[in-house]
Short mmCIF file of C-alpha atoms in Angstrom, two decimals:
data_model
loop_
_atom_site.label_atom_id
_atom_site.label_comp_id
_atom_site.label_asym_id
_atom_site.label_seq_id
_atom_site.Cartn_x
_atom_site.Cartn_y
_atom_site.Cartn_z
CA MET R 147 56.48 125.54 77.27
CA THR R 148 55.21 129.09 76.71
CA SER R 149 57.48 130.89 74.26
CA ALA R 150 56.91 134.23 76.05
CA ARG R 151 58.31 132.76 79.25
CA ALA R 152 61.18 130.61 78.06
CA SER R 153 63.45 130.08 75.09
CA LEU R 154 65.00 126.79 74.19
CA VAL R 155 67.51 127.66 71.49
CA VAL R 156 68.23 124.04 70.50
CA ALA R 157 65.28 121.69 70.79
CA LEU R 158 65.69 118.99 73.42
CA ALA R 159 64.16 115.56 73.16
CA LEU R 160 60.87 115.44 75.06
CA GLY R 161 61.12 119.23 75.45
CA VAL R 162 57.77 120.05 77.05
CA ALA R 163 56.53 121.93 80.07
CA VAL R 164 56.15 119.49 82.92
CA ALA R 165 54.28 120.45 86.04
CA GLY R 166 56.02 119.51 89.24
CA VAL R 167 59.28 118.18 87.73
CA ALA R 168 61.30 120.47 89.96
CA GLY R 169 59.99 118.80 93.10
CA ALA R 170 62.01 116.54 95.29
CA ALA R 171 63.25 113.31 93.75
CA PRO R 172 62.90 110.73 96.50
CA THR R 173 64.63 107.37 96.25
CA ASP R 174 62.42 104.37 96.82
CA PRO R 175 64.29 101.13 97.48
CA ALA R 176 60.98 99.25 97.45
CA ALA R 177 60.21 100.40 93.88
CA THR R 178 59.14 97.70 91.45
CA THR R 179 60.36 99.21 88.19
CA THR R 180 63.85 99.78 86.79
CA GLY R 181 64.22 103.22 85.23
CA SER R 182 66.06 106.54 85.15
CA THR R 183 65.33 110.23 84.52
CA ALA R 184 67.39 113.32 83.66
CA LEU R 185 66.35 116.97 83.64
CA VAL R 186 68.69 119.83 82.67
CA ALA R 187 66.69 122.75 84.09
CA SER R 188 63.28 123.87 85.29
CA VAL R 189 61.65 127.03 86.66
CA THR R 190 58.53 126.69 88.80
CA LEU R 191 56.36 129.64 89.79
CA PRO R 192 53.45 129.34 92.27
CA GLY R 193 50.19 128.36 90.63
CA VAL R 194 51.51 127.85 87.08
CA PRO R 195 53.03 124.85 85.23
CA SER R 196 56.79 124.56 85.27
CA SER R 197 58.89 125.70 82.33
CA SER R 198 61.67 123.22 81.67
CA THR R 199 63.92 121.53 79.16
CA GLY R 200 61.75 118.45 79.43
CA GLN R 201 62.53 115.31 81.39
CA LEU R 202 64.24 112.36 79.70
CA GLU R 203 63.13 108.90 80.80
CA SER R 204 64.39 105.35 80.26
CA PRO R 205 64.22 102.45 79.45
CA PRO R 206 65.62 101.96 76.93
CA THR R 207 67.83 105.03 76.27
CA ALA R 208 67.38 108.75 75.62
CA SER R 209 69.67 111.73 75.07
CA ALA R 210 69.37 115.47 74.40
CA GLY R 211 71.31 118.71 74.63
CA GLY R 212 71.30 122.46 74.03
CA PRO R 213 71.17 125.90 75.70
CA PHE R 214 68.23 127.11 77.78
CA SER R 215 67.04 130.49 79.05
CA TYR R 216 64.14 131.75 81.17
CA PRO R 217 62.54 134.12 80.37
CA GLU R 218 63.68 134.85 76.84
CA ASP R 219 66.34 137.30 78.04
CA GLY R 220 67.72 134.73 80.52
CA SER R 221 67.45 137.14 83.43
CA ALA R 222 66.20 134.43 85.82
CA LEU R 223 68.10 131.41 84.47
CA ARG R 224 70.54 130.87 81.63
CA ILE R 225 72.52 127.80 80.53
CA GLY R 226 75.11 128.17 77.77
CA ALA R 227 75.18 124.49 76.77
CA SER R 228 73.98 121.17 78.14
CA THR R 229 73.81 117.44 77.58
CA ALA R 230 71.58 114.85 79.22
CA SER R 231 71.22 111.09 78.85
CA THR R 232 69.39 108.18 80.45
CA THR R 233 69.73 104.43 80.17
CA ALA R 234 68.04 101.54 81.95
CA GLN R 235 67.81 97.79 81.51
CA ALA R 236 65.76 95.46 83.66
CA GLY R 237 66.52 91.80 84.30
CA THR R 238 68.01 89.42 86.83
CA SER R 239 70.86 91.95 86.95
CA SER R 240 69.29 95.40 86.43
CA SER R 241 71.02 98.74 85.95
CA ALA R 242 70.02 102.36 85.37
CA GLU R 243 71.80 105.69 84.99
CA GLY R 244 70.78 109.34 84.56
CA VAL R 245 73.38 111.99 83.64
CA VAL R 246 73.17 115.79 83.20
CA ARG R 247 75.92 118.29 82.40
CA ALA R 248 75.26 122.03 82.15
CA LEU R 249 77.87 124.69 81.29
CA ALA R 250 78.00 128.47 81.80
CA VAL R 251 75.19 128.58 84.34
CA SER R 252 73.74 131.90 85.56
CA LEU R 253 70.77 132.44 87.90
CA LEU R 254 68.98 135.60 89.00
CA GLY R 255 70.92 137.97 86.81
CA GLY R 256 74.29 136.52 87.78
CA GLU R 257 73.83 136.59 91.55
CA ILE R 258 74.53 132.84 91.41
CA SER R 259 76.78 131.34 88.72
CA ALA R 260 78.76 128.18 88.01
CA GLU R 261 81.20 127.09 85.37
CA SER R 262 79.63 123.65 85.22
CA VAL R 263 77.02 121.48 86.91
CA SER R 264 77.52 117.74 86.40
CA VAL R 265 75.24 115.21 88.08
CA ARG R 266 75.00 111.44 87.76
CA ALA R 267 72.63 109.02 89.49
CA GLY R 268 73.32 105.31 89.11
CA ALA R 269 71.72 102.14 90.43
CA ALA R 270 72.31 98.43 89.97
CA ALA R 271 70.74 95.34 91.51
CA GLY R 272 71.25 91.62 91.05
CA ALA R 273 71.78 88.31 92.78
CA ALA R 274 75.05 89.46 94.40
CA GLY R 275 73.67 92.70 95.88
CA ALA R 276 72.43 96.20 95.08
CA THR R 277 74.11 99.61 94.90
CA GLY R 278 72.98 103.20 94.36
CA ASP R 279 75.42 106.08 94.01
CA THR R 280 75.89 109.69 92.92
CA GLY R 281 79.64 109.72 93.49
CA THR R 282 80.83 111.58 90.38
CA SER R 283 78.46 114.56 90.70
CA GLN R 284 80.11 117.97 91.07
CA VAL R 285 79.62 121.72 90.66
CA THR R 286 82.66 123.74 89.60
CA GLY R 287 83.34 127.48 89.70
CA LEU R 288 80.38 128.22 91.98
CA VAL R 289 80.00 131.91 92.93
CA VAL R 290 77.18 133.06 95.25
CA LEU R 291 76.48 136.77 95.77
CA GLY R 292 79.99 137.61 94.63
CA GLN R 293 81.76 135.06 96.85
CA PRO R 294 83.32 131.76 95.65
CA VAL R 295 81.78 128.72 97.34
CA ALA R 296 83.25 125.22 97.53
CA ALA R 297 80.52 122.84 96.40
CA THR R 298 80.06 119.83 98.69
CA ALA R 299 77.30 117.25 98.97
CA ASN R 300 74.03 118.48 100.53
CA LEU R 301 75.36 122.02 101.04
CA GLN R 302 72.80 124.61 102.21
CA VAL R 303 73.54 128.33 101.68
CA PRO R 304 71.25 131.15 102.91
CA LEU R 305 70.57 133.88 100.34
CA ALA R 306 70.19 137.05 102.44
CA ASP R 307 66.55 137.29 103.52
CA TRP R 308 64.99 136.24 100.24
CA GLY R 309 65.91 132.59 99.62
CA THR R 310 68.01 129.47 100.07
CA LEU R 311 70.47 127.60 97.87
CA GLU R 312 70.91 123.82 97.92
CA VAL R 313 74.01 122.36 96.22
CA LEU R 314 74.44 118.69 95.28
CA GLY R 315 71.40 117.41 97.14
CA GLU R 316 72.01 113.65 97.10
CA THR R 317 70.11 110.60 98.35
CA SER R 318 70.64 106.88 97.83
CA SER R 319 69.16 103.73 99.28
CA THR R 320 69.27 99.95 98.86
CA THR R 321 67.36 96.93 100.06
CA SER R 322 68.72 93.41 100.39
CA ALA R 323 65.31 91.78 100.82
CA PRO R 324 64.20 89.99 97.62
CA PRO R 325 63.74 91.38 95.13
CA ARG R 326 66.93 93.40 95.71
CA SER R 327 66.71 97.02 94.61
CA ALA R 328 68.61 100.29 94.74
CA ALA R 329 67.82 103.92 94.02
CA SER R 330 69.67 107.22 93.89
CA ALA R 331 68.86 110.86 93.10
CA VAL R 332 70.88 114.06 92.87
CA THR R 333 70.10 117.72 92.22
CA GLY R 334 73.01 119.95 91.20
CA ILE R 335 71.60 123.39 92.14
CA ARG R 336 68.21 124.26 93.64
CA VAL R 337 67.18 127.83 94.55
CA ARG R 338 64.00 128.49 96.56
CA LEU R 339 62.65 131.99 97.08
CA VAL R 340 60.98 132.81 100.39
CA ALA R 341 60.36 136.41 99.33
CA GLU R 342 59.89 138.24 96.02
CA HIS R 343 63.24 138.73 94.30
CA ALA R 344 64.60 139.55 90.83
CA GLY R 345 61.09 139.76 89.42
CA LEU R 346 60.07 136.31 90.68
CA PRO R 347 57.39 135.80 93.36
CA ALA R 348 57.91 134.10 96.72
CA GLY R 349 57.61 130.34 96.40
CA SER R 350 59.47 130.19 93.08
CA GLU R 351 62.00 127.39 92.55
CA LEU R 352 64.85 127.08 90.05
CA VAL R 353 66.61 123.76 89.42
CA ILE R 354 69.77 122.97 87.45
CA GLY R 355 70.63 119.30 86.90
CA LEU R 356 68.31 116.61 88.28
CA ALA R 357 68.98 112.88 87.79
CA THR R 358 67.38 109.76 89.28
CA ALA R 359 67.99 106.03 88.87
CA THR R 360 66.22 102.94 90.20
CA ALA R 361 67.17 99.31 89.65
CA VAL R 362 65.14 96.28 90.70
CA ALA R 363 66.46 92.75 90.25
CA VAL R 364 64.01 90.40 88.57
CA PRO R 365 63.99 87.03 90.36
CA THR R 366 65.73 84.28 88.41
CA PRO R 367 63.04 81.97 86.98
CA THR R 368 63.21 78.39 88.15
CA THR R 369 62.38 75.68 85.64
CA PRO R 370 61.54 72.23 87.09
CA ALA R 371 63.58 69.38 85.66
CA PRO R 372 61.62 67.25 83.18
CA PRO R 373 60.61 63.80 84.45
CA VAL R 374 62.96 61.00 83.46
CA THR R 375 61.31 57.88 82.04
CA PRO R 376 63.43 54.77 82.65
CA VAL R 377 64.17 52.74 79.53
CA THR R 378 65.32 49.13 79.52
CA PRO R 379 67.87 48.51 76.77
CA ALA R 380 67.16 45.47 74.62
CA GLY R 381 70.70 44.75 73.46
CA PRO R 382 72.98 46.01 70.76
CA THR R 383 71.94 46.08 67.14
CA THR R 384 74.08 44.55 64.45
CA GLY R 385 77.30 46.40 63.84
CA THR R 386 76.89 48.96 66.63
CA THR R 387 78.12 49.00 70.19
CA GLY R 388 78.56 51.50 72.98
CA PRO R 389 76.20 53.67 74.98
CA GLY R 390 73.88 55.97 73.10
CA THR R 391 74.72 54.54 69.68
CA GLY R 392 72.91 51.28 68.87
CA PHE R 393 70.52 50.35 71.69
CA PRO R 394 66.83 50.29 70.73
CA GLY R 395 64.81 52.58 73.02
CA ARG R 396 67.88 54.60 74.05
CA PRO R 397 68.20 58.08 72.54
CA THR R 398 71.09 58.51 70.18
CA THR R 399 73.57 61.14 71.41
CA PRO R 400 73.48 63.95 68.83
CA ALA R 401 76.82 64.83 67.33
CA LYS R 402 77.96 68.35 68.21
CA PRO R 403 78.35 70.50 65.12
CA ALA R 404 81.94 71.39 64.43
CA ARG R 405 82.62 74.96 65.48
CA PRO R 406 84.70 76.95 63.03
CA ALA R 407 88.07 78.17 64.19
CA PRO R 408 87.91 81.64 65.77
CA SER R 409 88.30 84.46 63.29
CA ALA R 410 87.50 88.13 63.72
CA PRO R 411 84.45 89.64 62.04
CA LYS R 412 85.43 91.95 59.19
CA GLU R 413 86.80 94.90 61.12
CA PRO R 414 87.00 98.40 59.69
CA GLY R 415 90.53 99.48 58.86
CA ARG R 416 93.64 97.53 57.89
CA SER R 417 95.10 94.88 60.19
CA ILE R 418 98.57 93.38 60.74
CA PRO R 419 98.76 90.14 62.76
CA GLY R 420 101.15 89.55 65.63
CA ALA R 421 102.39 91.28 68.79
CA PRO R 422 105.94 92.70 68.49
CA PRO R 423 108.27 91.43 71.25
CA GLU R 424 108.96 94.96 72.45
CA LEU R 425 105.25 95.36 73.28
CA VAL R 426 105.08 92.26 75.50
CA ARG R 427 105.27 93.01 79.24
CA PRO R 428 105.24 90.71 82.27
CA ALA R 429 101.74 90.19 83.66
CA PRO R 430 101.18 91.19 87.30
CA GLU R 431 99.49 88.85 89.75
CA VAL R 432 95.82 89.81 90.05
CA THR R 433 92.77 88.27 91.69
CA ALA R 434 89.47 88.95 89.92
CA ARG R 435 85.92 88.30 91.10
CA LEU R 436 84.03 85.87 88.88
CA SER R 437 80.28 85.87 88.46
CA GLN R 438 78.40 82.61 88.82
CA GLY R 439 78.41 82.39 85.04
CA GLY R 440 82.20 82.72 85.02
CA TYR R 441 82.51 86.30 83.72
CA VAL R 442 84.86 89.06 84.93
CA PHE R 443 85.00 92.86 84.58
CA PRO R 444 87.56 93.53 81.80
CA LEU R 445 89.82 95.88 83.82
CA PHE R 446 91.71 95.38 87.07
CA GLY R 447 91.62 98.77 88.77
CA PRO R 448 89.62 102.00 88.67
CA ALA R 449 87.65 102.71 85.51
CA ALA R 450 84.92 105.10 84.38
CA PHE R 451 82.39 104.36 81.65
CA GLY R 452 78.93 105.37 80.46
CA ASP R 453 76.59 104.16 77.73
CA THR R 454 77.78 105.54 74.36
CA PHE R 455 76.89 102.45 72.32
CA GLY R 456 75.42 103.56 68.99
CA ALA R 457 76.83 107.10 69.16
CA PHE R 458 78.25 108.61 65.97
CA ARG R 459 81.73 107.51 64.90
CA ALA R 460 83.00 108.77 61.54
CA ASP R 461 85.70 106.20 60.89
CA VAL R 462 84.03 102.84 61.61
CA SER R 463 81.59 100.59 59.79
CA GLY R 464 78.14 102.17 59.70
CA LYS R 465 79.52 105.29 61.44
CA TRP R 466 78.28 104.24 64.90
CA HIS R 467 79.98 103.17 68.12
CA HIS R 468 80.00 99.37 68.30
CA GLY R 469 81.15 99.13 71.93
CA GLU R 470 81.94 101.06 75.11
CA ASP R 471 84.97 103.11 76.19
CA LEU R 472 86.30 102.41 79.68
CA VAL R 473 88.53 105.31 80.75
CA ALA R 474 91.36 104.12 83.01
CA PRO R 475 94.98 105.04 83.81
CA ALA R 476 97.50 104.00 81.17
CA GLY R 477 98.93 100.59 81.97
CA THR R 478 95.85 99.30 83.82
CA PRO R 479 95.75 95.48 83.40
CA VAL R 480 93.20 94.24 80.85
CA LEU R 481 91.57 90.94 81.80
CA ALA R 482 89.98 88.05 79.94
CA VAL R 483 86.26 88.35 80.70
CA ALA R 484 85.74 84.59 80.35
CA ASP R 485 87.48 81.29 79.69
CA GLY R 486 88.21 81.05 75.99
CA THR R 487 90.61 81.31 73.07
CA LEU R 488 92.45 84.39 71.80
CA PHE R 489 92.58 85.28 68.12
CA SER R 490 93.35 88.22 65.81
CA VAL R 491 96.09 89.54 68.10
CA GLY R 492 97.92 92.46 66.54
CA TRP R 493 97.61 95.89 64.95
CA ASN R 494 94.55 97.54 63.40
CA ASP R 495 94.82 101.14 62.21
CA ILE R 496 91.56 102.06 64.00
CA GLY R 497 91.66 99.82 67.08
CA GLY R 498 95.44 100.08 67.42
CA TRP R 499 97.00 97.20 69.35
CA ARG R 500 94.01 94.94 69.85
CA LEU R 501 92.88 91.34 70.32
CA TRP R 502 89.76 89.17 70.25
CA LEU R 503 88.59 86.56 72.76
CA ARG R 504 86.08 83.81 72.01
CA ASP R 505 84.58 82.12 75.08
CA THR R 506 83.60 78.46 75.34
CA ALA R 507 79.99 79.30 74.37
CA GLY R 508 81.05 81.06 71.15
CA ASN R 509 80.54 84.65 72.34
CA GLU R 510 83.28 86.99 71.10
CA PHE R 511 84.83 90.04 72.80
CA TYR R 512 86.92 92.79 71.22
CA TYR R 513 89.61 94.76 73.12
CA ALA R 514 91.18 97.82 71.46
CA HIS R 515 93.63 100.73 72.01
CA LEU R 516 96.04 98.67 74.13
CA SER R 517 99.51 99.99 75.03
CA ALA R 518 101.10 96.54 75.42
CA TYR R 519 100.37 92.82 75.60
CA SER R 520 101.00 90.17 78.25
CA PRO R 521 102.89 86.97 77.37
CA LEU R 522 99.49 85.22 77.07
CA ALA R 523 98.44 87.37 74.10
CA ILE R 524 99.08 84.81 71.37
CA ALA R 525 96.56 83.87 68.70
CA GLY R 526 95.17 80.40 69.48
CA LYS R 527 96.13 80.60 73.17
CA SER R 528 93.59 79.30 75.70
CA VAL R 529 93.07 81.62 78.66
CA LYS R 530 91.05 81.66 81.87
CA ALA R 531 88.68 84.37 83.10
CA GLY R 532 90.73 86.96 84.97
CA ASP R 533 94.00 86.31 83.10
CA VAL R 534 95.91 89.48 82.20
CA LEU R 535 95.86 89.88 78.40
CA GLY R 536 97.35 93.36 78.02
CA PHE R 537 97.38 96.92 79.28
CA VAL R 538 95.25 100.05 78.73
CA GLY R 539 96.59 102.61 76.29
CA SER R 540 95.57 104.99 73.48
CA SER R 541 96.85 103.35 70.29
CA GLY R 542 95.17 103.45 66.89
CA ASP R 543 92.76 106.29 66.21
CA ALA R 544 92.84 107.17 69.95
CA ASP R 545 96.52 108.19 69.66
CA GLY R 546 97.20 111.26 71.77
CA GLY R 547 93.86 111.00 73.58
CA VAL R 548 92.79 109.87 77.02
CA SER R 549 93.89 106.31 77.75
CA HIS R 550 90.97 103.89 77.61
CA LEU R 551 89.86 100.40 76.63
CA HIS R 552 87.39 100.08 73.78
CA PHE R 553 85.36 96.92 74.52
CA GLU R 554 82.78 95.13 72.38
CA ILE R 555 80.48 92.13 72.94
CA HIS R 556 79.53 89.92 69.96
CA PRO R 557 77.09 87.23 71.22
CA VAL R 558 77.19 83.87 69.46
CA ASP R 559 73.62 84.34 68.20
CA LEU R 560 74.69 87.51 66.35
CA VAL R 561 78.04 86.36 64.96
CA HIS R 562 76.39 85.77 61.56
CA LEU R 563 75.90 89.57 61.32
CA GLY R 564 79.67 90.11 61.23
CA TYR R 565 81.08 93.23 62.84
CA ASP R 566 77.57 94.68 63.35
CA GLY R 567 76.52 91.68 65.48
CA VAL R 568 77.03 93.47 68.79
CA VAL R 569 75.09 94.35 71.94
CA ALA R 570 75.47 97.36 74.26
CA PRO R 571 78.19 96.50 76.81
CA TYR R 572 76.95 98.87 79.55
CA PRO R 573 74.56 96.55 81.47
CA PHE R 574 77.07 93.69 81.27
CA LEU R 575 79.91 95.89 82.56
CA VAL R 576 77.77 97.07 85.46
CA ALA R 577 76.80 93.49 86.31
CA TRP R 578 80.30 91.99 85.96
CA ARG R 579 81.75 94.72 88.15
CA ARG R 580 79.49 93.37 90.91
CA ALA R 581 80.09 89.70 89.97
CA ASP R 582 76.54 89.38 88.60
CA ASP R 583 75.36 87.91 85.30
CA VAL R 584 73.22 89.22 82.44
CA SER R 585 71.89 87.03 79.62
CA PHE R 586 73.40 87.91 76.23
CA ALA R 587 70.00 87.17 74.71
CA SER R 588 68.59 90.24 76.51
CA GLY R 589 71.28 92.60 75.19
CA ARG R 590 70.37 95.82 73.39
CA ARG R 591 71.67 95.76 69.82
CA TYR R 592 71.76 98.02 66.80
CA VAL R 593 71.07 97.35 63.15
CA PRO R 594 71.24 99.79 60.22
CA SER R 595 67.92 101.43 59.33
CA SER R 596 66.76 102.35 55.84
CA THR R 597 68.45 105.73 56.29
CA GLY R 598 71.72 104.18 57.39
CA ALA R 599 71.35 105.39 60.98
CA PRO R 600 71.53 102.85 63.83
CA VAL R 601 68.23 101.74 65.37
CA ALA R 602 68.03 100.19 68.84
CA LEU R 603 66.20 96.88 69.07
CA ALA R 604 64.77 96.53 72.58
CA ARG R 605 62.86 93.54 73.90
CA ALA R 606 59.77 95.72 74.38
CA GLY R 607 60.00 96.99 70.81
CA ALA R 608 61.19 100.54 71.59
CA VAL R 609 63.65 102.24 69.25
CA LEU R 610 66.25 104.94 69.73
CA LEU R 611 65.21 107.90 67.62
CA GLN R 612 68.33 110.00 68.14
CA ALA R 613 71.81 109.52 69.62
CA THR R 614 74.33 112.19 70.58
CA ASP R 615 78.00 111.36 71.12
CA ILE R 616 78.83 113.29 74.31
CA SER R 617 82.38 111.95 74.51
CA THR R 618 83.54 113.40 71.20
CA SER R 619 82.01 116.81 71.88
CA SER R 620 83.80 117.03 75.23
CA GLY R 621 87.19 116.20 73.72
CA LEU R 622 87.52 112.77 75.32
CA VAL R 623 89.55 111.65 72.32
CA PRO R 624 91.46 114.57 70.74
CA GLY R 625 90.98 114.60 67.01
CA ALA R 626 87.69 112.72 67.09
CA LEU R 627 85.58 115.86 66.68
CA LYS R 628 87.83 117.03 63.86
CA ARG R 629 87.39 113.73 62.07
CA ALA R 630 83.62 113.87 62.59
CA LEU R 631 83.40 117.39 61.14
CA ALA R 632 85.63 116.44 58.23
CA GLY R 633 83.27 113.56 57.51
CA ARG R 634 85.95 110.98 56.82
CA GLU R 635 84.53 107.97 55.10
CA ALA R 636 84.42 104.68 56.98
CA ARG R 637 87.24 102.38 56.17
CA SER R 638 85.13 99.25 56.31
CA ASN R 639 85.93 98.38 52.68
CA ALA R 640 89.68 98.52 53.17
CA LYS R 641 91.47 95.20 52.79
CA PRO R 642 92.67 93.68 56.10
#
């Protein structure tokens, strides 16, 4: 980016001039790669490279944010603040998402302005189907040549005799032919000049908010069954009887190791066991869709979530987000994601009213910030996938904030790491919502680095160099930003 032409007040990740990034973002359902992109802004003049915030790309994850102006005085384009993020994970159930949010937007000296431009492109594909959507994208407070304009999808507005304005240009596509795939793309605001205007030549293009996502399902590998060699038993040996125990030539059935009783990893904060009777509510009748592996989306009803795993959290172990926040109306039923056993039901001064579930394979799931429990929420109780365990709320350190479920996944292979043995819930939530499955072994996890910051371990060996917690900066949980600024120490050493 040429400093004489543009000023990026806060450096953005991958902040470089990219030629052609402002072009159309077609969706290709026949694509062979899962990935996503996000671009906050770009300005393209005929015959010269584009000046832009730089395009984020995934997999695995990327995030950035800051103001932007072009040229330095912002006369052509100015953004007061912005955030952008991308995430993508390939597999038998693939998912990808690109998100951009820009605030205090002004173009062409204020001839076009908007309070905010928020775009999201999502895609998911698996054995049960494929979806691509841009449904939550919006532009608020749009004013064009002094007149307020209601922003709707694929809106075209003529700009006198010198240009055109496109608002929320959206495309999405899917294919059901193997391998299943989906793609989506959205542009918040695009201005094209057909004549010289405001010091810019004809053919110039200005873009605010561009996101794309593509997901391609990887075929499930088929492993042929090993050949079975018939063995003729010779008769029992002295002192042993029964199949698989004392017959020469017959394999001895290995004894299954005893699995320890479920117990929660050392959680940050202090805990008090038990659910008070006044917090137990009757469970409604619900019917949940199970994946072939027997897993269920953890909420029954509408919910919104992103990928904030690993983002900064001041009051938890390691100071990073160990799960995902699913925003939903207070009282939304919370479901058991699998058959298993409940444990550690009760109060925690960070998670609030919370509980743990251990499935039959040994994987553990943490539910926090509940408002109430169902009659099934008893430590040691066996439950089935889809059973109502409790209800969404804002207890614990989310008190007074937006109601949501904090959800964590602790695979059995990582249980030995304690509370830090977690994987990013996002791809699993996307898959379970569509009744698909994702292997826990392919999950993205975090471990502390030498500096104490979380580092993403991806299967391809990529690492997350920087993470920005968008939710706390937007006020999703009142008080969270205050706690972050105050730098409260983690309460991981407090006695339970």
